[in-house]
Amino acid sequence: MVQRLPPLDSAFAALADATRRGVLERLGRGEASISELAGDFDMTLTGMKKHVQVLEDAGLVATEKIGRVRFCRLGPRRLEEETAWIARYQAMLEARYDRLGEFLEHTTGDRS
Amino acid sequence: MVQRLPPLDSAFAALADATRRGVLERLGRGEASISELAGDFDMTLTGMKKHVQVLEDAGLVATEKIGRVRFCRLGPRRLEEETAWIARYQAMLEARYDRLGEFLEHTTGDRS
């Protein structure tokens, strides 16, 4: 399937759902078929297929069809770009609090 | 406004859009009004208001109305929970590759 969304968008969008995060955590304990996942999450096969498709499009899950069964496993995406982006946000937020701290210090110092 | 989405969902969903990530990066360089942001991103005021609302609901942007102008700044959300979740995914992926490596090693060892 062609990847239409920019990578960062598709990864964050895929992670914005508790069931999909749960599927990734489940696959962290080992491979599973889509029907096993549907059973684990008390969901229809169709519903689970959609979630797996979103995860696969985002590169967070790889699937392989063996006979009539489609198996899912984690990867290959390592979320390194996403981690770097969040780290930048955190640094910007820290810098803002630092500037605010300095401002308050100067303001207090100016009071006489 | 009442926060309806679970926190992790709303933060990841807010980050799943290039304009919204751009707004956060812009606010990392200093506060801005919604109309300044709309100008910077060549967007209507209504369009930018919607993006800012999503960011505010996710706790990534705080706004304050001074007179008739609404100013935006980063925070207060630190994305610590999100970072921790991604780190867990990365650890699971590493563990999977380790298991795969061990399996291949044993398989190669067994060949005679």
Coordinates of C-alpha atoms in Angstrom, one line a residue:
Chain A
M1 CA 0.0 0.0 0.0
V2 CA 1.3 3.5 -0.9
Q3 CA 2.2 5.6 2.1
R4 CA 0.3 8.8 1.6
L5 CA 0.8 10.6 5.0
P6 CA 4.1 12.2 5.9
P7 CA 5.8 9.8 8.2
L8 CA 5.7 11.8 11.4
D9 CA 2.0 12.5 11.0
S10 CA 1.2 8.8 10.4
A11 CA 3.2 7.6 13.4
F12 CA 1.7 10.1 15.9
A13 CA -1.8 9.4 14.5
A14 CA -1.3 5.7 14.8
L15 CA -0.3 6.1 18.4
A16 CA -3.3 8.3 19.2
D17 CA -5.5 5.4 20.0
A18 CA -5.5 3.2 23.2
T19 CA -6.4 0.0 21.3
R20 CA -3.6 0.5 18.8
R21 CA -1.1 1.2 21.6
G22 CA -2.4 -1.9 23.3
V23 CA -1.9 -4.0 20.2
L24 CA 1.8 -2.8 20.1
E25 CA 2.3 -3.7 23.7
R26 CA 0.7 -7.2 23.0
L27 CA 3.0 -7.7 20.0
G28 CA 5.9 -6.7 22.3
R29 CA 5.3 -10.0 24.1
G30 CA 5.4 -11.9 20.8
E31 CA 3.8 -12.4 17.3
A32 CA 0.1 -12.8 17.0
S33 CA -2.4 -13.4 14.2
I34 CA -5.1 -10.7 13.5
S35 CA -7.8 -13.1 14.8
E36 CA -5.8 -13.7 18.1
L37 CA -5.5 -9.9 18.5
A38 CA -9.3 -9.5 17.8
G39 CA -10.0 -12.0 20.5
D40 CA -7.5 -10.4 23.0
F41 CA -9.2 -7.0 22.5
D42 CA -12.7 -8.4 22.3
M43 CA -13.2 -6.8 18.9
T44 CA -14.5 -7.9 15.5
L45 CA -12.0 -9.2 13.0
T46 CA -12.9 -6.3 10.7
G47 CA -12.3 -3.7 13.4
M48 CA -8.9 -5.2 14.3
K49 CA -7.9 -5.4 10.6
K50 CA -8.5 -1.7 10.4
H51 CA -6.3 -0.9 13.4
V52 CA -3.6 -3.2 12.1
Q53 CA -3.7 -1.5 8.7
V54 CA -3.2 1.9 10.4
L55 CA -0.2 0.5 12.4
E56 CA 1.2 -1.2 9.3
D57 CA 0.9 2.0 7.2
A58 CA 2.8 3.9 9.9
G59 CA 5.5 1.2 9.9
L60 CA 4.9 0.2 13.5
V61 CA 3.7 -3.3 12.6
A62 CA 4.7 -5.7 9.9
T63 CA 2.4 -8.5 8.7
E64 CA 3.1 -11.7 6.9
K65 CA 0.5 -14.1 5.5
I66 CA 1.3 -17.7 6.1
G67 CA -1.4 -19.9 4.5
R68 CA -4.7 -18.3 5.4
V69 CA -3.4 -16.6 8.6
R70 CA -1.9 -13.1 8.7
F71 CA 0.7 -12.8 11.5
C72 CA 1.7 -9.4 13.0
R73 CA 4.9 -8.3 14.6
L74 CA 6.5 -5.1 15.8
G75 CA 8.5 -2.8 13.6
P76 CA 10.4 -1.8 11.5
R77 CA 9.9 1.8 12.6
R78 CA 12.0 2.8 15.5
L79 CA 10.2 6.1 16.3
E80 CA 13.6 7.9 16.4
E81 CA 12.4 11.0 14.5
E82 CA 9.3 11.2 16.8
T83 CA 11.5 10.9 19.9
A84 CA 13.8 13.7 18.6
W85 CA 10.8 15.9 17.9
I86 CA 9.4 15.5 21.4
A87 CA 12.9 16.1 22.9
R88 CA 13.0 19.4 20.9
Y89 CA 9.6 20.4 22.3
Q90 CA 10.7 19.6 25.8
A91 CA 13.9 21.7 25.3
M92 CA 11.8 24.6 24.0
L93 CA 9.4 24.4 27.0
E94 CA 12.4 24.3 29.5
A95 CA 13.9 27.3 27.8
R96 CA 10.6 29.1 28.1
Y97 CA 10.4 28.4 31.8
D98 CA 14.1 29.5 32.2
R99 CA 13.2 32.8 30.4
L100 CA 10.2 33.2 32.7
G101 CA 12.3 32.6 35.7
E102 CA 14.9 35.2 34.6
F103 CA 12.2 37.7 33.9
L104 CA 10.6 37.2 37.4
E105 CA 14.1 37.5 39.0
H106 CA 14.8 40.8 37.2
T107 CA 11.3 42.1 37.9
T108 CA 11.7 41.3 41.6
G109 CA 15.2 42.8 41.6
D110 CA 13.9 46.0 40.0
R111 CA 11.4 46.5 42.7
S112 CA 12.6 49.1 45.2
Chain B
M1 CA -13.2 23.3 28.1
V2 CA -13.7 19.8 29.4
Q3 CA -11.0 17.4 28.4
R4 CA -12.8 14.5 26.8
L5 CA -10.0 12.5 25.2
P6 CA -7.7 10.4 27.3
P7 CA -4.4 12.4 27.7
L8 CA -2.1 10.2 25.7
D9 CA -4.6 10.0 22.8
S10 CA -5.1 13.8 22.7
A11 CA -1.3 14.6 22.8
F12 CA -0.4 12.1 20.0
A13 CA -3.4 13.3 17.9
A14 CA -2.4 16.9 18.4
L15 CA 1.2 16.1 17.2
A16 CA -0.1 14.2 14.1
D17 CA -0.3 17.4 12.0
A18 CA 2.6 19.3 10.5
T19 CA 1.0 22.7 11.0
R20 CA 0.4 22.1 14.6
R21 CA 4.0 20.9 15.1
G22 CA 5.0 24.1 13.3
V23 CA 3.0 26.2 15.6
L24 CA 4.7 24.6 18.6
E25 CA 8.1 25.2 17.1
R26 CA 7.1 28.9 16.4
L27 CA 5.9 29.3 20.0
G28 CA 9.3 27.8 21.1
R29 CA 10.8 31.1 19.8
G30 CA 8.3 33.2 21.9
E31 CA 4.7 34.0 22.5
A32 CA 2.4 34.9 19.6
S33 CA -1.2 36.0 19.1
I34 CA -3.5 33.7 17.1
S35 CA -3.6 36.3 14.2
E36 CA 0.2 36.4 14.1
L37 CA 0.2 32.6 13.9
A38 CA -2.4 32.7 11.2
G39 CA -0.2 35.1 9.2
D40 CA 3.0 33.1 9.8
F41 CA 1.3 30.0 8.5
D42 CA -0.7 31.7 5.7
M43 CA -3.9 30.4 7.1
T44 CA -7.3 31.9 8.0
L45 CA -7.9 33.1 11.5
T46 CA -10.7 30.4 11.8
G47 CA -8.4 27.7 10.6
M48 CA -5.6 28.7 13.1
K49 CA -8.1 28.9 15.9
K50 CA -9.1 25.3 15.4
H51 CA -5.4 24.1 15.5
V52 CA -4.8 26.2 18.6
Q53 CA -7.9 24.7 20.2
V54 CA -6.6 21.2 19.5
L55 CA -3.2 22.1 21.0
E56 CA -4.8 23.7 24.0
D57 CA -7.1 20.7 24.7
A58 CA -4.0 18.5 24.6
G59 CA -2.3 20.8 27.1
L60 CA 0.5 21.7 24.6
V61 CA -0.4 25.3 24.3
A62 CA -1.8 27.8 26.9
T63 CA -3.7 30.9 25.8
E64 CA -4.5 34.1 27.5
K65 CA -6.8 36.9 26.3
I66 CA -5.4 40.4 26.8
G67 CA -7.9 43.0 25.7
R68 CA -9.1 41.7 22.3
V69 CA -6.0 39.6 21.5
R70 CA -5.5 36.0 22.5
F71 CA -1.9 35.1 23.1
C72 CA -0.4 31.6 22.9
R73 CA 2.5 30.1 24.6
L74 CA 3.9 26.6 25.0
G75 CA 2.9 24.2 27.8
P76 CA 2.1 23.2 30.4
R77 CA 2.3 19.6 29.2
R78 CA 5.8 18.1 29.3
L79 CA 5.1 15.0 27.2
E80 CA 6.8 12.8 29.8
E81 CA 4.2 10.1 29.6
E82 CA 4.4 10.1 25.8
T83 CA 8.2 9.9 25.9
A84 CA 8.0 7.0 28.4
W85 CA 5.5 5.1 26.1
I86 CA 7.7 5.5 23.0
A87 CA 10.7 4.3 25.1
R88 CA 8.8 1.2 26.0
Y89 CA 8.0 0.5 22.4
Q90 CA 11.6 1.0 21.4
A91 CA 12.7 -1.5 24.2
M92 CA 10.1 -4.0 23.0
L93 CA 11.4 -3.7 19.4
E94 CA 15.0 -4.1 20.5
A95 CA 14.0 -7.2 22.5
R96 CA 12.3 -8.6 19.4
Y97 CA 15.4 -8.1 17.3
D98 CA 17.5 -9.7 20.1
R99 CA 15.3 -12.7 20.1
L100 CA 15.4 -12.9 16.3
G101 CA 19.2 -12.7 16.4
E102 CA 19.4 -15.5 19.0
F103 CA 17.0 -17.6 16.9
L104 CA 19.1 -17.2 13.8
E105 CA 22.2 -18.0 15.7
H106 CA 20.8 -21.2 17.1
T107 CA 19.3 -22.1 13.7
T108 CA 22.7 -21.7 12.0
G109 CA 24.3 -23.6 14.9
D110 CA 22.0 -26.6 14.4
R111 CA 22.7 -26.9 10.7
S112 CA 25.2 -29.8 10.1

